[in-house]
Coordinates of C-alpha atoms and ligand atoms in Angstrom, one line a residue:
X1 CA 38.5 26.2 -88.7
X2 CA 35.2 24.4 -89.3
X3 CA 32.6 25.1 -86.7
X4 CA 31.3 22.3 -84.5
X5 CA 27.9 23.2 -85.7
X6 CA 28.8 22.5 -89.3
X7 CA 30.4 19.2 -88.4
X8 CA 27.2 18.1 -86.5
X9 CA 25.1 19.1 -89.5
X10 CA 27.3 17.0 -91.8
X11 CA 27.2 14.0 -89.5
X12 CA 23.5 14.3 -89.1
X13 CA 23.0 13.9 -92.8
X14 CA 25.7 11.3 -93.4
X15 CA 24.6 9.0 -90.6
X16 CA 20.8 9.1 -91.0
X17 CA 19.8 11.6 -88.4
X18 CA 18.4 14.5 -90.4
X19 CA 17.7 15.0 -94.1
X20 CA 16.6 18.1 -95.9
X21 CA 13.0 17.7 -96.9
X22 CA 12.1 16.9 -100.6
X23 CA 15.8 16.9 -101.4
X24 CA 15.4 15.3 -104.9
X25 CA 13.2 18.2 -105.8
X26 CA 15.6 20.8 -104.6
X27 CA 14.4 20.9 -101.1
X28 CA 11.7 22.9 -99.3
X29 CA 12.6 26.0 -97.3
X30 CA 13.5 25.0 -93.8
X31 CA 11.6 21.8 -93.5
X32 CA 13.6 18.8 -92.5
X33 CA 13.0 15.1 -92.3
X34 CA 14.3 12.9 -89.5
X35 CA 16.1 9.7 -90.7
X36 CA 16.2 6.3 -89.0
X37 CA 18.6 7.4 -86.2
X38 CA 17.1 10.9 -86.0
X39 CA 13.6 9.6 -85.3
X40 CA 14.9 7.3 -82.5
X41 CA 16.8 10.2 -80.9
X42 CA 13.9 12.6 -81.2
X43 CA 11.5 10.0 -79.8
X44 CA 13.9 9.4 -76.9
X45 CA 14.0 13.1 -76.2
X46 CA 10.3 13.4 -76.3
X47 CA 9.9 10.3 -74.1
X48 CA 12.4 11.8 -71.5
X49 CA 10.4 15.0 -71.4
X50 CA 7.0 13.2 -71.3
X51 CA 8.2 10.9 -68.5
X52 CA 9.7 13.8 -66.5
X53 CA 6.4 15.8 -66.8
X54 CA 4.0 12.9 -66.1
X55 CA 6.1 11.7 -63.2
X56 CA 4.6 14.7 -61.3
X57 CA 1.4 13.5 -59.6
X58 CA -0.6 16.4 -60.7
X59 CA 0.4 16.5 -64.4
X60 CA -1.6 14.9 -67.1
X61 CA -1.2 14.6 -70.8
X62 CA -3.2 15.8 -73.8
X63 CA -3.0 15.4 -77.6
X64 CA -5.2 18.1 -79.2
X65 CA -5.7 18.8 -82.9
X66 CA -3.4 20.8 -85.2
X67 CA -6.5 22.4 -86.7
X68 CA -8.7 24.3 -84.3
X69 CA -11.6 26.7 -84.3
X70 CA -10.3 30.0 -86.0
X71 CA -11.7 32.1 -83.1
X72 CA -9.1 30.5 -80.8
X73 CA -6.4 32.5 -82.7
X74 CA -8.3 35.7 -82.4
X75 CA -8.7 35.2 -78.6
X76 CA -5.0 34.3 -78.2
X77 CA -3.9 37.4 -80.1
X78 CA -2.2 35.5 -82.9
X79 CA -4.5 36.9 -85.7
X80 CA -3.8 40.5 -84.7
X81 CA -0.3 40.2 -83.4
X82 CA 1.6 37.1 -84.3
X83 CA 3.8 38.8 -86.8
X84 CA 7.4 39.7 -87.4
X85 CA 8.7 42.9 -88.9
X86 CA 9.6 42.3 -92.5
X87 CA 11.8 44.3 -94.9
X88 CA 12.5 43.5 -98.6
X89 CA 15.5 44.5 -100.6
X90 CA 14.3 46.6 -103.6
X91 CA 17.1 45.3 -105.8
X92 CA 17.6 41.5 -105.2
X93 CA 14.2 41.0 -103.5
X94 CA 15.7 39.2 -100.5
X95 CA 13.5 39.3 -97.4
X96 CA 14.8 39.8 -93.9
X97 CA 13.4 40.1 -90.4
X98 CA 14.2 43.7 -89.4
X99 CA 15.0 42.8 -85.8
X100 CA 17.4 40.1 -86.9
X101 CA 19.1 42.4 -89.3
X102 CA 19.5 45.1 -86.6
X103 CA 20.8 42.6 -84.1
X104 CA 23.4 41.3 -86.6
X105 CA 24.6 45.0 -86.8
X106 CA 24.8 45.3 -83.0
X107 CA 21.7 47.7 -82.9
X108 CA 19.0 46.9 -80.4
X109 CA 15.7 46.6 -82.3
X110 CA 13.2 49.3 -81.3
X111 CA 10.1 49.7 -83.5
X112 CA 8.1 51.9 -81.0
X113 CA 6.6 55.1 -82.5
X114 CA 9.4 57.4 -81.3
X115 CA 12.2 55.1 -82.5
X116 CA 15.1 56.7 -84.4
X117 CA 15.9 53.6 -86.4
X118 CA 15.4 54.2 -90.1
X119 CA 15.7 50.9 -92.1
X120 CA 16.1 52.8 -95.3
X121 CA 19.5 54.0 -94.1
X122 CA 20.7 50.4 -93.9
X123 CA 21.8 48.4 -96.9
X124 CA 20.8 44.9 -98.0
X125 CA 23.4 42.5 -96.5
X126 CA 23.2 40.4 -99.7
X127 CA 23.7 43.0 -102.4
X128 CA 23.9 46.4 -100.8
X129 CA 20.6 47.4 -102.3
X130 CA 18.0 49.8 -100.7
X131 CA 15.6 48.3 -98.2
X132 CA 11.8 48.9 -98.0
X133 CA 9.9 50.1 -94.9
X134 CA 9.0 47.6 -92.3
X135 CA 5.7 45.6 -92.9
X136 CA 4.2 43.3 -90.4
X137 CA 4.0 39.7 -91.7
X138 CA 1.7 37.2 -89.9
X139 CA 3.4 33.9 -89.4
X140 CA 0.4 31.6 -89.3
X141 CA -0.1 29.2 -92.2
X142 CA -3.7 29.4 -93.6
X143 CA -5.8 26.7 -95.1
X144 CA -9.5 26.0 -95.6
X145 CA -11.8 23.5 -93.9
X146 CA -14.4 21.8 -96.0
X147 CA -14.9 22.0 -99.8
X148 CA -15.4 25.7 -100.2
X149 CA -12.3 27.9 -100.3
X150 CA -14.0 31.0 -98.9
X151 CA -12.9 33.4 -96.1
X152 CA -15.6 32.0 -93.8
X153 CA -13.9 28.6 -94.0
X154 CA -10.4 29.8 -93.5
X155 CA -8.5 28.2 -90.6
X156 CA -4.9 28.0 -89.4
X157 CA -2.3 25.4 -88.8
X158 CA -1.5 25.9 -85.1
X159 CA 1.6 28.1 -84.5
X160 CA 1.9 26.7 -80.9
X161 CA 0.4 23.7 -79.0
X162 CA -0.5 25.7 -75.9
X163 CA -3.9 26.9 -77.1
X164 CA -5.1 23.3 -77.4
X165 CA -4.4 23.0 -73.6
X166 CA -6.2 26.2 -72.7
X167 CA -9.4 25.4 -74.5
X168 CA -9.4 21.9 -73.0
X169 CA -8.6 23.2 -69.5
X170 CA -12.1 22.4 -68.0
X171 CA -12.6 19.2 -69.9
X172 CA -9.4 17.9 -68.5
X173 CA -10.0 19.2 -65.0
X174 CA -13.4 17.7 -64.7
X175 CA -12.9 14.4 -66.4
X176 CA -9.8 13.7 -64.3
X177 CA -11.2 15.2 -61.1
X178 CA -8.2 17.5 -60.7
X179 CA -7.8 20.4 -58.3
X180 CA -5.7 23.5 -58.9
X181 CA -2.7 23.4 -58.9
X182 CA -2.3 20.9 -61.8
X183 CA -0.6 20.8 -65.2
X184 CA -1.3 19.6 -68.7
X185 CA 1.5 18.5 -70.9
X186 CA 1.4 18.2 -74.7
X187 CA 3.8 17.3 -77.5
X188 CA 2.9 18.1 -81.0
X189 CA 3.7 19.8 -84.3
X190 CA 3.5 23.6 -84.7
X191 CA 3.8 25.6 -87.9
X192 CA 5.2 29.1 -88.4
X193 CA 5.9 30.7 -91.8
X194 CA 9.2 32.2 -90.5
X195 CA 10.7 34.9 -92.7
X196 CA 14.3 34.0 -92.1
X197 CA 14.4 30.4 -91.0
X198 CA 17.6 28.6 -90.8
X199 CA 20.5 27.4 -88.7
X200 CA 19.6 23.8 -89.6
X201 CA 16.8 22.6 -87.4
X202 CA 17.0 25.6 -85.0
X203 CA 14.3 27.6 -86.8
X204 CA 12.0 25.7 -89.1
X205 CA 8.6 26.3 -90.6
X206 CA 7.3 22.9 -89.3
X207 CA 8.6 21.9 -86.0
X208 CA 7.6 20.2 -82.7
X209 CA 6.9 21.7 -79.3
X210 CA 6.8 20.2 -75.9
X211 CA 4.6 22.4 -73.7
X212 CA 3.3 22.2 -70.2
X213 CA 0.8 24.7 -68.8
X214 CA 0.6 24.7 -65.0
X215 CA -2.6 26.1 -63.5
X216 CA -2.1 27.6 -60.1
X217 CA -3.6 30.1 -57.7
X218 CA -2.2 33.6 -58.1
X219 CA -0.7 33.7 -54.6
X220 CA 1.3 30.5 -55.3
X221 CA 2.3 31.4 -58.9
X222 CA 5.7 33.0 -58.4
X223 CA 6.8 30.1 -56.3
X224 CA 5.6 27.7 -59.0
X225 CA 7.6 29.8 -61.6
X226 CA 10.7 29.4 -59.5
X227 CA 10.1 25.7 -58.9
X228 CA 9.7 25.0 -62.7
X229 CA 12.9 26.9 -63.5
X230 CA 14.8 24.7 -61.1
X231 CA 13.1 21.5 -62.3
X232 CA 13.8 22.2 -65.9
X233 CA 17.4 23.0 -65.1
X234 CA 17.7 19.6 -63.3
X235 CA 16.2 17.8 -66.4
X236 CA 18.9 19.1 -68.7
X237 CA 21.6 18.2 -66.3
X238 CA 20.2 14.7 -65.7
X239 CA 20.5 14.1 -69.5
X240 CA 24.2 15.1 -69.6
X241 CA 24.2 18.8 -70.4
X242 CA 27.0 20.8 -69.1
X243 CA 25.8 23.6 -67.0
X244 CA 28.2 26.1 -68.6
X245 CA 26.4 25.6 -71.9
X246 CA 23.1 26.7 -70.4
X247 CA 22.1 30.2 -69.6
X248 CA 18.9 31.3 -67.8
X249 CA 18.1 34.8 -69.2
X250 CA 15.5 36.7 -67.3
X251 CA 13.4 39.0 -69.5
X252 CA 13.8 42.7 -68.9
X253 CA 10.6 44.5 -67.9
X254 CA 10.4 46.1 -71.4
X255 CA 10.5 42.7 -73.0
X256 CA 7.6 41.2 -70.9
X257 CA 4.2 41.0 -72.4
X258 CA 1.8 43.3 -70.6
X259 CA 0.0 40.5 -68.8
X260 CA 3.2 38.6 -67.8
X261 CA 4.8 38.8 -64.4
X262 CA 8.0 37.1 -65.3
X263 CA 9.7 35.1 -68.1
X264 CA 13.0 33.3 -68.5
X265 CA 14.6 32.0 -71.6
X266 CA 16.7 28.9 -71.2
X267 CA 19.4 29.5 -73.7
X268 CA 21.9 27.0 -75.0
X269 CA 25.3 27.7 -76.4
X270 CA 24.5 26.7 -80.0
X271 CA 27.6 28.6 -81.2
X272 CA 26.2 29.7 -84.6
X273 CA 28.7 32.5 -84.7
X274 CA 31.0 34.3 -82.3
X275 CA 28.5 37.0 -81.4
X276 CA 25.5 34.7 -81.5
X277 CA 26.5 31.9 -79.2
X278 CA 23.6 31.5 -76.7
X279 CA 20.1 31.3 -78.2
X280 CA 16.7 30.4 -76.9
X281 CA 16.0 26.7 -76.3
X282 CA 13.1 26.9 -73.9
X283 CA 10.9 29.6 -72.4
X284 CA 9.4 29.6 -68.9
X285 CA 6.6 32.1 -68.7
X286 CA 4.4 33.4 -66.0
X287 CA 1.3 34.3 -68.1
X288 CA -1.1 35.5 -65.4
X289 CA -4.8 34.8 -66.2
X290 CA -4.4 36.2 -69.8
X291 CA -5.1 33.1 -71.8
X292 CA -8.0 31.8 -69.9
X293 CA -9.6 35.2 -69.5
X294 CA -9.4 35.8 -73.3
X295 CA -10.9 32.4 -74.1
X296 CA -13.7 33.0 -71.6
X297 CA -14.4 36.3 -73.3
X298 CA -14.3 35.1 -76.9
X299 CA -16.2 31.8 -76.3
X300 CA -18.7 33.2 -73.8
X301 CA -18.1 30.1 -71.6
X302 CA -17.1 30.3 -68.0
X303 CA -13.7 28.9 -67.4
X304 CA -13.4 29.6 -63.7
X305 CA -12.8 27.3 -60.8
X306 CA -13.8 27.6 -57.1
X307 CA -11.5 28.6 -54.3
X308 CA -11.6 27.4 -50.7
X309 CA -14.3 29.9 -50.0
X310 CA -16.3 28.7 -53.0
X311 CA -15.6 31.9 -54.9
X312 CA -15.0 31.7 -58.7
X313 CA -11.6 32.6 -60.0
X314 CA -9.4 32.1 -63.0
X315 CA -6.2 30.2 -62.3
X316 CA -2.9 31.8 -63.2
X317 CA -0.7 29.9 -65.8
X318 CA 3.0 29.2 -65.6
X319 CA 4.2 27.5 -68.8
X320 CA 7.3 25.7 -69.9
X321 CA 7.7 25.5 -73.6
X322 CA 10.6 23.8 -75.4
X323 CA 11.1 22.9 -79.1
X324 CA 11.8 19.2 -79.6
X325 CA 14.0 20.0 -82.6
X326 CA 16.0 22.6 -80.8
X327 CA 16.5 20.2 -78.0
X328 CA 17.7 17.6 -80.6
X329 CA 20.2 20.0 -81.9
X330 CA 21.4 21.0 -78.4
X331 CA 21.9 17.4 -77.4
X332 CA 23.8 16.6 -80.6
X333 CA 26.1 19.6 -80.1
X334 CA 26.6 18.7 -76.5
X335 CA 27.5 15.1 -77.3
X336 CA 29.8 15.8 -80.3
X337 CA 33.4 15.1 -79.3
X338 CA 36.5 14.8 -81.5
X339 CA 39.5 12.9 -80.3
X340 CA 42.6 13.9 -82.1
X341 CA 44.9 11.0 -83.0
X342 CA 42.2 8.6 -82.2
X343 CA 41.9 6.2 -79.3
X344 CA 41.5 2.9 -81.1
X345 CA 44.4 0.6 -80.9
X346 CA 44.1 -0.9 -84.4
X347 CA 46.9 0.4 -86.6
X348 CA 44.8 1.7 -89.4
X349 CA 43.0 4.1 -87.1
X350 CA 45.9 5.1 -84.9
X351 CA 46.6 8.5 -86.3
X352 CA 43.1 9.5 -87.3
X353 CA 40.7 11.8 -85.6
X354 CA 37.8 9.9 -84.0
X355 CA 34.4 11.2 -83.5
X356 CA 32.4 10.1 -80.4
X357 CA 28.8 11.2 -79.9
X358 CA 28.6 11.1 -76.2
X359 CA 24.8 11.1 -75.9
X360 CA 23.3 10.1 -72.6
X361 CA 22.4 6.4 -72.9
X362 CA 18.8 7.2 -72.4
X363 CA 18.9 9.3 -75.6
X364 CA 21.2 7.2 -77.7
X365 CA 19.3 6.0 -80.8
X366 CA 21.0 2.6 -80.7
X367 CA 21.6 1.1 -77.3
X368 CA 23.7 -1.9 -78.2
X369 CA 25.6 -3.0 -81.3
X370 CA 26.3 -6.6 -82.0
X371 CA 29.6 -7.2 -83.8
X372 CA 30.5 -10.8 -84.7
X373 CA 34.3 -10.9 -85.3
X374 CA 33.9 -12.8 -88.5
X375 CA 31.2 -13.7 -91.0
X376 CA 31.8 -17.4 -90.4
X377 CA 28.5 -19.2 -90.1
X378 CA 28.8 -20.6 -86.6
X379 CA 29.8 -17.1 -85.3
X380 CA 26.9 -15.4 -87.2
X381 CA 24.4 -17.9 -85.8
X382 CA 25.6 -17.2 -82.2
X383 CA 25.6 -13.4 -82.8
X384 CA 22.1 -13.6 -84.4
X385 CA 20.7 -15.5 -81.4
X386 CA 22.1 -12.8 -79.1
X387 CA 20.5 -10.1 -81.4
X388 CA 17.2 -11.9 -81.3
X389 CA 17.2 -11.9 -77.5
X390 CA 18.4 -8.3 -76.9
X391 CA 16.3 -6.7 -79.6
X392 CA 13.2 -7.7 -77.6
X393 CA 14.2 -5.1 -75.0
X394 CA 16.5 -2.5 -76.8
X395 CA 17.1 -0.9 -80.1
X396 CA 20.0 -3.0 -81.3
X397 CA 22.1 -2.8 -84.5
X398 CA 23.8 -5.8 -86.1
X399 CA 27.0 -5.0 -88.0
X400 CA 29.3 -7.6 -89.5
X401 CA 31.0 -5.6 -92.3
X402 CA 34.5 -4.1 -92.1
X403 CA 37.3 -4.3 -89.6
X404 CA 36.3 -4.4 -86.0
X405 CA 38.1 -1.0 -85.5
X406 CA 36.0 0.6 -88.2
X407 CA 32.8 -0.9 -86.8
X408 CA 33.6 0.5 -83.3
X409 CA 34.1 3.9 -84.8
X410 CA 30.9 3.8 -86.8
X411 CA 29.0 3.0 -83.5
X412 CA 31.0 5.7 -81.6
X413 CA 30.0 8.3 -84.2
X414 CA 26.3 7.6 -83.7
X415 CA 26.5 7.4 -79.9
X416 CA 25.9 3.7 -79.3
X417 CA 26.8 3.2 -75.6
X418 CA 27.7 -0.5 -75.8
X419 CA 29.3 -2.7 -78.4
X420 CA 29.2 -6.4 -78.0
X421 CA 31.6 -8.6 -79.8
X422 CA 31.1 -12.3 -80.5
X423 CA 34.4 -14.1 -81.2
X424 CA 35.6 -17.6 -81.5
X425 CA 36.1 -18.0 -77.7
X426 CA 32.3 -17.3 -77.4
X427 CA 31.7 -20.6 -79.1
X428 CA 33.7 -22.3 -76.4
X429 CA 32.8 -20.3 -73.2
X430 CA 29.5 -18.7 -74.2
X431 CA 30.9 -15.3 -73.2
X432 CA 30.8 -12.0 -75.2
X433 CA 32.9 -8.9 -74.8
X434 CA 31.0 -5.7 -74.0
X435 CA 32.8 -2.4 -74.6
X436 CA 31.8 0.9 -73.1
X437 CA 31.7 3.8 -75.6
X438 CA 33.1 6.4 -73.2
X439 CA 35.6 4.5 -71.0
X440 CA 36.5 1.8 -73.6
X441 CA 36.5 -0.6 -70.7
X442 CA 35.7 -4.1 -71.7
X443 CA 33.7 -6.7 -69.7
X444 CA 33.5 -10.4 -70.5
X445 CA 29.9 -11.3 -69.9
X446 CA 28.1 -14.7 -70.0
X447 CA 25.4 -14.7 -72.6
X448 CA 22.9 -16.0 -70.0
X449 CA 23.7 -12.9 -67.9
X450 CA 23.4 -10.3 -70.6
X451 CA 19.9 -9.4 -69.8
X452 CA 20.6 -8.7 -66.1
X453 CA 23.9 -6.9 -67.2
X454 CA 22.1 -4.4 -69.5
X455 CA 19.2 -4.0 -67.1
X456 CA 21.6 -2.6 -64.6
X457 CA 23.4 -0.4 -67.2
X458 CA 20.1 1.1 -68.5
X459 CA 18.6 1.5 -65.1
X460 CA 17.7 5.2 -65.0
Ligands
LIG1 P1 12.2 32.6 -81.2 O1 12.3 33.9 -80.5 O2 13.5 31.8 -81.3 O3 11.5 32.7 -82.5 P2 9.9 32.2 -79.7 O4 10.2 33.0 -78.4 O5 9.0 32.7 -80.7 O6 11.3 31.7 -80.3 P3 8.1 30.4 -78.4 O7 6.9 30.9 -79.1 O8 8.2 30.8 -76.9 O9 9.4 30.8 -79.2 O10 8.1 28.8 -78.6 C1 8.6 27.9 -77.6 C2 9.8 27.1 -78.1 O11 9.4 26.5 -79.4 C3 11.0 27.9 -78.4 O12 11.8 28.0 -77.2 C4 11.7 27.0 -79.4 O13 12.5 26.0 -78.7 C5 10.6 26.4 -80.2 N1 10.4 27.1 -81.5 C6 9.8 28.2 -81.7 N2 9.8 28.5 -83.0 C7 10.5 27.6 -83.6 C8 10.9 27.3 -85.0 N3 10.5 28.1 -86.0 N4 11.6 26.2 -85.3 C9 12.0 25.3 -84.3 N5 11.6 25.5 -83.0 C10 10.9 26.6 -82.6

């Protein structure tokens, strides 16, 4: 049976959500482009996250550069340690992440000095060939700043957005007259030269992150960690995610970074394979004072703030970090619904399977479709005037080709919450029929009242 995941990938391409990058040149490993509907959905996800974060009184936004001073990545530990264990097949030259390879064989990866795991005893999953020893491979993309391609001018494309927040911590605090606790939110591109990217947009080499670093006093930090866990859970549920598809996996003590007090992965049931169902979608991390203390040390600049007794201290950081692309995939999978036998009443579609993308209306790329029943001039003119009015407020699609049943199904497949038909009665009574995607309930609405009608529908 075809997996839901494969069906969503096919739909995403066919209906203009996601295209493989540079396709006419054979593609480029694990980079994807968002099509006309994809960019709308992704923007809506980003906006929902941004509005949620900025609705907290003590959270402000930031948009820092992709290119930053190279010392930042020394301070953050990325130059020394942002690497994955890599093995090659000596025969077919395929490359694998050793930890992923072990996990797929049901072996817990352990690369500590006393580990009994010997990669050479394993065979290449592609051709059965012998594997090399593990090498550490740094995931940061390098480039040069300025006209001279020398080591002194080497810089990195950021592998995460968080560091831009840490290095602007004091600028933000002082310019906005903020007092701890406060948070800084940022959305932006990140780049990782992943060894084994894949699973569509789940793991890409260029992707987008939505990160929020919350600066808090140590004594209040565990409470903040718990609060953010709950707030993030509520965010997913408010956008229509089913709780049973989310899992909050607390990190074991041996998984935690030495400076971290606690960490949770919010996992989603992506269903890539039977033994690989739940995978990380978001991380919530208690990072102690690690990041600020490192930047203080490497930059030589004081990054402390004053407590009630006027003593200097470094705030503790609780971060929430989610991939916009992974969220996109999770919301698509969550919304994808097949209805066997169909639910339309038109004869041609009676026995077919119908696909409905039950996206939350806030996320749906197209909010309203306008479907004139016929292409006759007077109907088109009426429908076009409705389009002109509604498109001032909503993303609206106008479709007059094909049978009405087919047009409804096209809209259901891309998740449009409301379809509005203009028929010959409209010319008499100035009323249109509005059909709800999920309930199929139809309302007859006066054109003069459409604005108020949709204002109520999209009031969230
Ligand atoms: P993973 O273990 O899956 O590689 P990670 O723990 O390295 O993820 P973080 O560094 O915590 O991920 O990044 C925060 C979020 O950014 C992740 O939860 C994920 O949603 C997203 N993300 C990370 N790497 C990628 C990638 N290569 N492609 C798409 N999204 C990513």
